[in-house]
Coordinates of C-alpha atoms and ligand atoms in Angstrom, one line a residue:
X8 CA -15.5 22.1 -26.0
X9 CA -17.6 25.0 -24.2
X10 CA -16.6 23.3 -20.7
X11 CA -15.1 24.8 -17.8
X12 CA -12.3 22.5 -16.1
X13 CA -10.2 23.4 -13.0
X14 CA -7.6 21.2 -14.3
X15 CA -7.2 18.7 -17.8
X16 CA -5.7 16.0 -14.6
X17 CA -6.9 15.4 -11.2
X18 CA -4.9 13.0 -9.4
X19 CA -6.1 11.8 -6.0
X20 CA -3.8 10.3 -3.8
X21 CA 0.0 11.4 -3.4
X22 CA 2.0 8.3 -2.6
X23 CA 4.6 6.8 -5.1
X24 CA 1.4 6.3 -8.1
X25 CA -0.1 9.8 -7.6
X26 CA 2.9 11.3 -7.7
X27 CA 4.4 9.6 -10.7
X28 CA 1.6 10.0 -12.5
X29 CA 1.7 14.0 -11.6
X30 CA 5.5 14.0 -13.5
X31 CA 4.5 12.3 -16.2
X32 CA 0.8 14.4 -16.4
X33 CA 2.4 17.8 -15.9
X34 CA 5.5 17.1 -17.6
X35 CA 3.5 16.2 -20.9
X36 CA 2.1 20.0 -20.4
X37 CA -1.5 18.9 -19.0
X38 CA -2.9 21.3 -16.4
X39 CA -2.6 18.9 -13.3
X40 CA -4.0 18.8 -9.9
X41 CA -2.9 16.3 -7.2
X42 CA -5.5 16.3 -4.0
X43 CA -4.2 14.6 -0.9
X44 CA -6.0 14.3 2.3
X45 CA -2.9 14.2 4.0
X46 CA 0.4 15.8 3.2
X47 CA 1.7 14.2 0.2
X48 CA 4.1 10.7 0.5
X49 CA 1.8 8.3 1.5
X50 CA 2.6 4.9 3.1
X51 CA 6.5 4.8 2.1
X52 CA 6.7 8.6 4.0
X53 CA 6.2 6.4 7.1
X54 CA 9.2 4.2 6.7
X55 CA 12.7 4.5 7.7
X56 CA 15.2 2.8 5.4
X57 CA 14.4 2.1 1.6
X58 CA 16.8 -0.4 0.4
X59 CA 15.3 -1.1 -2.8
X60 CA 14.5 1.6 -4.5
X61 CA 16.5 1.7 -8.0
X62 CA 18.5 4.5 -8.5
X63 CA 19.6 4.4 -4.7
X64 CA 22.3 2.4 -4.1
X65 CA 22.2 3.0 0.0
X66 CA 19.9 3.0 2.2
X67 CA 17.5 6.2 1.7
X68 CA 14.7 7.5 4.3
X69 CA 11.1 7.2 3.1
X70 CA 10.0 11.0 4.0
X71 CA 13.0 11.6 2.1
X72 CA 12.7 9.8 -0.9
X73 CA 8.9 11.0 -0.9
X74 CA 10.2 14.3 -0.4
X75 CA 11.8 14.1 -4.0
X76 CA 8.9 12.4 -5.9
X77 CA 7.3 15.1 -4.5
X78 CA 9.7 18.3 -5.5
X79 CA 10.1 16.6 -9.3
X80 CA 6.2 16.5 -9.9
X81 CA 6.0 20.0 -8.4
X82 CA 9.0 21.5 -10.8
X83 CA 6.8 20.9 -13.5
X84 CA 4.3 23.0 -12.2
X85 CA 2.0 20.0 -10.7
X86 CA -0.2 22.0 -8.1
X87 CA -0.6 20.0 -4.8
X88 CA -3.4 20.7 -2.6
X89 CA -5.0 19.1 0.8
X90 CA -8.4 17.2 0.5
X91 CA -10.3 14.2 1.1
X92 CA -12.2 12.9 -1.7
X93 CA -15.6 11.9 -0.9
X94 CA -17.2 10.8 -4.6
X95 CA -16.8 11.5 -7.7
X96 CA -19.6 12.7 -10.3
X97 CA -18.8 11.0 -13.9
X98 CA -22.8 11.2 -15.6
X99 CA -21.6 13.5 -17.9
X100 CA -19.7 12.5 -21.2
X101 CA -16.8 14.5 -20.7
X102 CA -16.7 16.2 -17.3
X103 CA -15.7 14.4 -14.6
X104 CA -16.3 16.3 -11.0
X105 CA -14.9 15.2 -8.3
X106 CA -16.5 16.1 -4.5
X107 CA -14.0 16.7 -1.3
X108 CA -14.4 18.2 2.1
X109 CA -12.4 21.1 0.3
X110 CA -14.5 22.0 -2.4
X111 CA -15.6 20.7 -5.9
X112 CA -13.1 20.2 -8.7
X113 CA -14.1 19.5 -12.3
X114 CA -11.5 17.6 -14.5
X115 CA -11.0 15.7 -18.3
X116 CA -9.1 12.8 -16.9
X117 CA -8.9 11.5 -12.7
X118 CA -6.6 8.8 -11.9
X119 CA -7.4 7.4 -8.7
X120 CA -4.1 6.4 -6.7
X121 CA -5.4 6.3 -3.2
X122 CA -3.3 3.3 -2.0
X123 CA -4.4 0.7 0.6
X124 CA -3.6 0.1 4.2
X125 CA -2.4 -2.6 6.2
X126 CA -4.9 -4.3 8.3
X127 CA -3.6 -3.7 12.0
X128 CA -3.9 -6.0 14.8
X129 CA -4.9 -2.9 17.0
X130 CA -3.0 -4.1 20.0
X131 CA -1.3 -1.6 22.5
X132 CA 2.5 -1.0 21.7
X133 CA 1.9 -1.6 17.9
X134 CA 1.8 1.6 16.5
X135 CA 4.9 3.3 18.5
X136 CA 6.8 -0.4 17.2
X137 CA 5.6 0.9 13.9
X138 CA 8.8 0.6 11.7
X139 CA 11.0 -0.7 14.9
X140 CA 10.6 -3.8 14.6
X141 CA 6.3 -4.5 13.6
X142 CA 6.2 -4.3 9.8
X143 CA 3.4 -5.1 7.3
X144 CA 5.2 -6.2 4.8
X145 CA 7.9 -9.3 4.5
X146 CA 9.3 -8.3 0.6
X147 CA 10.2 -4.9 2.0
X148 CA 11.5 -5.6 5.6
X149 CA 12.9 -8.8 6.0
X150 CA 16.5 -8.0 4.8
X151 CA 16.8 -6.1 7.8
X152 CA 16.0 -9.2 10.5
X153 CA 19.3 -11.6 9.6
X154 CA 19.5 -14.3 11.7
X155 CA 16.9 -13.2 13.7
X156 CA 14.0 -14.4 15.2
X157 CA 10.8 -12.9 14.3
X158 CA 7.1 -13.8 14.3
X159 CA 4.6 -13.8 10.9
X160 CA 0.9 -12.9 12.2
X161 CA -1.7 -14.4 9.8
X162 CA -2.6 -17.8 8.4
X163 CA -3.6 -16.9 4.8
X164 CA -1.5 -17.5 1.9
X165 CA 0.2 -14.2 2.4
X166 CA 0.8 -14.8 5.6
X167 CA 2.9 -18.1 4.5
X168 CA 4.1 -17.1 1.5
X169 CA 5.5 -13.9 3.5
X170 CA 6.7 -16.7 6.3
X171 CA 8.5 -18.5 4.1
X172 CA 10.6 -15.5 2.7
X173 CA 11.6 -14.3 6.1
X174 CA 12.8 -17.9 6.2
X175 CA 15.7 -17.0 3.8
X176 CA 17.0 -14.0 6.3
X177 CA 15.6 -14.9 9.8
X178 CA 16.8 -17.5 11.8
X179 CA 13.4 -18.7 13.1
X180 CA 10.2 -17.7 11.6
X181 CA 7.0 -18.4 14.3
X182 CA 3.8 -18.4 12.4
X183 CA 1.1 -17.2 15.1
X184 CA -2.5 -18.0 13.9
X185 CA -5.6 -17.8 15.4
X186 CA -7.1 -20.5 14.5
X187 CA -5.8 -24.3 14.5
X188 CA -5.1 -25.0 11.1
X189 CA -4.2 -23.1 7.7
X190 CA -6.4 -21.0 4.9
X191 CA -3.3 -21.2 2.9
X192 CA -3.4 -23.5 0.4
X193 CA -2.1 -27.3 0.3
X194 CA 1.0 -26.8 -1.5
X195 CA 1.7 -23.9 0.4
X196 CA 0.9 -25.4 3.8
X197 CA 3.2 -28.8 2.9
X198 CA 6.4 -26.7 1.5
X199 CA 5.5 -24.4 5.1
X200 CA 5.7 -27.3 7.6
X201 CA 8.5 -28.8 5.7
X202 CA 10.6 -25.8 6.6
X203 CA 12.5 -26.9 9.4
X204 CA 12.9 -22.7 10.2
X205 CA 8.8 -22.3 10.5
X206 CA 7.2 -23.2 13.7
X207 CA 3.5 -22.8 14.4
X208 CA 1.8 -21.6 17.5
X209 CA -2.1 -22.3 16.8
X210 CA -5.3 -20.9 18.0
X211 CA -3.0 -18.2 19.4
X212 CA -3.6 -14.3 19.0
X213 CA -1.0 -11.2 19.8
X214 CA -2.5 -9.0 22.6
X215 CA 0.2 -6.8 23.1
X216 CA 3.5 -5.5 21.2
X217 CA 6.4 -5.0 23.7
X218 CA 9.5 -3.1 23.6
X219 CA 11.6 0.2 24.3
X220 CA 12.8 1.8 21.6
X221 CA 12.6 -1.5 19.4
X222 CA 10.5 -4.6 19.3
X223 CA 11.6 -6.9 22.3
X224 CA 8.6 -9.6 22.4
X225 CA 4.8 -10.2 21.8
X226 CA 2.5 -10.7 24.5
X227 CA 0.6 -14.2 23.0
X228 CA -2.8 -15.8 24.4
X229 CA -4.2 -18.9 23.7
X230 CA -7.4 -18.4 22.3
X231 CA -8.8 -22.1 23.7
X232 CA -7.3 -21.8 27.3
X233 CA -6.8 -18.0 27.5
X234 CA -3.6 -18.9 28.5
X235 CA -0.7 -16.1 28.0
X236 CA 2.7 -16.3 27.4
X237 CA 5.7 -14.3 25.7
X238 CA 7.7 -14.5 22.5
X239 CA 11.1 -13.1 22.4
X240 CA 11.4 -12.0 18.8
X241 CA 13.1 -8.6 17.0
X242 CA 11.0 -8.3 14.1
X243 CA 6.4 -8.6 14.0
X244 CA 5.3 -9.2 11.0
X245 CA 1.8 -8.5 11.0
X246 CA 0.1 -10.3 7.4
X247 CA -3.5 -10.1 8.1
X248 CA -4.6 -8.5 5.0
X249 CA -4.8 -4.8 3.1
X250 CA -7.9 -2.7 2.7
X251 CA -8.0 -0.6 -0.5
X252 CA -9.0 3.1 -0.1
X253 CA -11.5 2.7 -2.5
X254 CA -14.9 3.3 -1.2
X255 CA -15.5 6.6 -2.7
X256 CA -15.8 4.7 -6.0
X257 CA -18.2 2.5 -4.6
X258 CA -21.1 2.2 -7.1
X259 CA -19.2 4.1 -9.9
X260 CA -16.5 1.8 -10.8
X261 CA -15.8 -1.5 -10.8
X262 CA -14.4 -3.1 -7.2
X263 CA -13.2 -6.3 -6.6
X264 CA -14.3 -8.5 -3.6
X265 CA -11.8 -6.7 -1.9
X266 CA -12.3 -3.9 -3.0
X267 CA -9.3 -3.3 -5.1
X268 CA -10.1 -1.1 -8.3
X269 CA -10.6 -3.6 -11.4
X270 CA -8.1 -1.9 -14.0
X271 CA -7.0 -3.1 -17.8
X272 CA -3.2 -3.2 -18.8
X273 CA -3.8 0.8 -19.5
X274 CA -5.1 1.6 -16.2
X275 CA -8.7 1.8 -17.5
X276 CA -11.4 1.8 -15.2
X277 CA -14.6 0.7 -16.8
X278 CA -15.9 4.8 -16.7
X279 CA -14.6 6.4 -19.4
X280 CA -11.8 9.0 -18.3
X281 CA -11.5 7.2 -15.1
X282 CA -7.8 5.6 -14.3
X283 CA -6.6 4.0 -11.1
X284 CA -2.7 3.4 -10.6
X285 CA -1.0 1.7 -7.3
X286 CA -1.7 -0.2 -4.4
X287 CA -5.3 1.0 -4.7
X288 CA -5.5 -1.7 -7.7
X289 CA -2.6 -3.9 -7.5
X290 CA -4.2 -6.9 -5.0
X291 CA -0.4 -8.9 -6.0
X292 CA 2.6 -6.5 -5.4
X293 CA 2.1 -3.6 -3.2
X294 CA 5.8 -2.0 -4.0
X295 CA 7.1 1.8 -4.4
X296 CA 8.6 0.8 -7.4
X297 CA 5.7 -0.8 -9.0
X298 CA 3.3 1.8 -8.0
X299 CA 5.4 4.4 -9.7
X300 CA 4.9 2.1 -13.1
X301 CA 1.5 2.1 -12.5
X302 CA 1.6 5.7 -12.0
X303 CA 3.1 6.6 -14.8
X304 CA 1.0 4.4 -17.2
X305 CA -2.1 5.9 -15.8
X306 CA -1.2 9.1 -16.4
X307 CA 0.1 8.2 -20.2
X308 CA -3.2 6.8 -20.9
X309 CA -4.8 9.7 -19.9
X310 CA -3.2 12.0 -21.6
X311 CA -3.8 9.4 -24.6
X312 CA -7.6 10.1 -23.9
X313 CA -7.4 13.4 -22.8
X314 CA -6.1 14.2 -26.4
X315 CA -8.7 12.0 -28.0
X316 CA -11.7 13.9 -26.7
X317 CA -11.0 16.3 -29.4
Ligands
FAD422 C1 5.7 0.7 6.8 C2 5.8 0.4 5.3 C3 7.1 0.2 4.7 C4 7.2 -0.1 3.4 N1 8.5 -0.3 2.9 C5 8.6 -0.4 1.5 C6 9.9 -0.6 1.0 O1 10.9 -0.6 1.7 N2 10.0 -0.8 -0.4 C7 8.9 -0.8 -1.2 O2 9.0 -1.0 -2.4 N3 7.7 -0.7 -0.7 C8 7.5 -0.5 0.7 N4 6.2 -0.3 1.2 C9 5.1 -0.4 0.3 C10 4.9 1.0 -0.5 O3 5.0 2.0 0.5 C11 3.6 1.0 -1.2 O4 3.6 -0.1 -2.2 C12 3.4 2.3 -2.0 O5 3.5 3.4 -1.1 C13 2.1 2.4 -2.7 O6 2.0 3.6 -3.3 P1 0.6 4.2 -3.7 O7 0.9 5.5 -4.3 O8 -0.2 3.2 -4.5 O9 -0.3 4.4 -2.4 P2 0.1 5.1 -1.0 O10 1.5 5.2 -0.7 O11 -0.8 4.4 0.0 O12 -0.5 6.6 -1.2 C14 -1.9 6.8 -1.2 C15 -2.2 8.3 -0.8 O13 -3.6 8.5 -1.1 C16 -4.1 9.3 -0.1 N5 -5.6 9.1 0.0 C17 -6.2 8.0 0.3 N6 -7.5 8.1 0.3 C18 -7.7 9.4 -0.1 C19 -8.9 10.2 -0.4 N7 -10.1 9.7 -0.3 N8 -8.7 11.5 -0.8 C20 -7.5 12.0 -0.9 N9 -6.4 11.3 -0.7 C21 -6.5 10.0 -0.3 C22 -3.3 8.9 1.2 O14 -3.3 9.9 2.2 C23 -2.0 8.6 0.6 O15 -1.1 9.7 0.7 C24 6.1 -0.1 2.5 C25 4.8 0.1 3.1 C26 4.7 0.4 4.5 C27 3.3 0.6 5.0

């Protein structure tokens, strides 16, 4: 092909999709390079317990668990390095060259798996409760609040949907929204208030996340009367919304509204040789599990075009 390529796969992004996709990429014998502007384990790496992650029967610690994705994609000679990607160059027809504070790397294939965070409430207490007690997500944490109270910040249909699963562990799930009524939609919001284990404190806001060593209680105010008050609860579910770590794709490929990447059932961007895999594209799911699938159809695909270019 004439070309010089620092590595046939460049992966950006070493969570549960980068990492899978690094297996699969370096397993199949492609030259692959994972870039990671942190250390590698992304989101899950800041968990405790994983209870449902197959394969794992009990409980297992996210830094650990991340800790093997990580060792398997490396015994297959995946390198791993530190960067932050900033943009990536894809005007030529095969080269695809991708620009970090680190350095620029050239590559056949790039599968962007840069995740997406949480939106935070950015309240004092909430990033030491982080895991004791505030969570960002209902599918993964509620199992762990039986018969508890807890609280559900938001008032989207997320935020409801979410609401109404902690309903089938908590023992009282209070819905704290800012405003005085629902975005969620109508069939949502009836089957909500018909739960007699959903209660609704309206044009309310969290200013402050209590507690020791664990969640204790909120500190609430009333957005109308700037009146405050407390809520006793063990678990703060904070369902406000994601933001994809996408913007370095920003006039290249295809974003939605959101900014999620737009991706076919192969992980095809629309650029050619482009592939995004995980939360970073997934606007529905957001699980370790399903990232991983993601991951590791990305990185099929690419070799699939990798071995095309001739
Ligand atoms: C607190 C918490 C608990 C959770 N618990 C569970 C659970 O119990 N079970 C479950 O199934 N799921 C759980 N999840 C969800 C799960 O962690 C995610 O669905 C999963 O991590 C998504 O994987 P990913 O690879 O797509 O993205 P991420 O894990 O977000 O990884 C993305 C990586 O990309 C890197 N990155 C971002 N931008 C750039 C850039 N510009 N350049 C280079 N690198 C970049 C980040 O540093 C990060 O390491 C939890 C999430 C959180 C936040």
């Amino acid at each position: 092909m004439g070309q010089e390529f620092d590595c046939d796969v460049l992966i950006i992004g070493g969570g549960c999709a980068g990492l899978t996709a690094a297996l699969y990429a370096a397993r199949s014998r492609l030259k692959t390079l994972l870039l990671d502007k942190l250390q590698p384990g992304g989101q899950l790496a800041t968990t405790s317990e994983v209870e449902n992650y197959p394969g794992f029967p009990e409980p297992i610690l996210g830094p650990e668990l991340m800790e093997r994705f990580t060792s398997q994609a490396q015994r297959f000679d995946c390198e791993i390095r530190s960067g932050q990607v900033k943009s990536i160059d894809a005007s030529g027809p095969v080269v695809r060259v991708v620009h970090t504070d680190e350095g620029d790397f050239r590559a056949k294939a790039v599968i962007v798996a840069s995740g997406a965070d949480p939106k935070t409430l950015g309240v004092p207490g909430e990033d030491r409760l982080r895991g004791r007690g505030v969570s960002y997500c209902a599918t993964c944490d509620a199992p762990f609040f039986r018969n508890k109270a807890v609280a559900a910040i938001g008032g989207g249909n997320t935020a409801v949907d979410e609401g109404m699963y902690l309903t089938k562990f908590a023992n009282s799930v209070s819905v704290i929204h800012r405003r005085d009524e629902l975005r969620a939609t109508k069939i949502i919001q009836e089957r909500a208030f018909a739960n007699p284990k959903m209660h609704f404190v309206w044009d309310t806001v969290c200013t402050e996340v209590v507690g020791k060593d664990v969640l204790e209680k909120l500190v609430l105010k009333n957005v109308k009367t700037n009146e405050t008050s407390e809520l006793e609860v063990a678990g703060c579910f904070v369902l406000i919304g994601t933001k994809p770590n996408t913007e370095f794709l920003k006039g290249l490929c295809e974003l939605d509204d959101l900014g999620f990447v737009k991706v076919n059932e192969r992980k095809e961007t629309n650029v050619p040789g482009i592939f995004a895999a995980g939360d970073c594209e997934d606007a529905v799911w957001r699980q370790a599990v399903t990232a991983a699938g993601f991951g590791c159809s990305a990185a099929l695909a690419a070799k699939h075009y990798i071995d095309n270019l001739g």
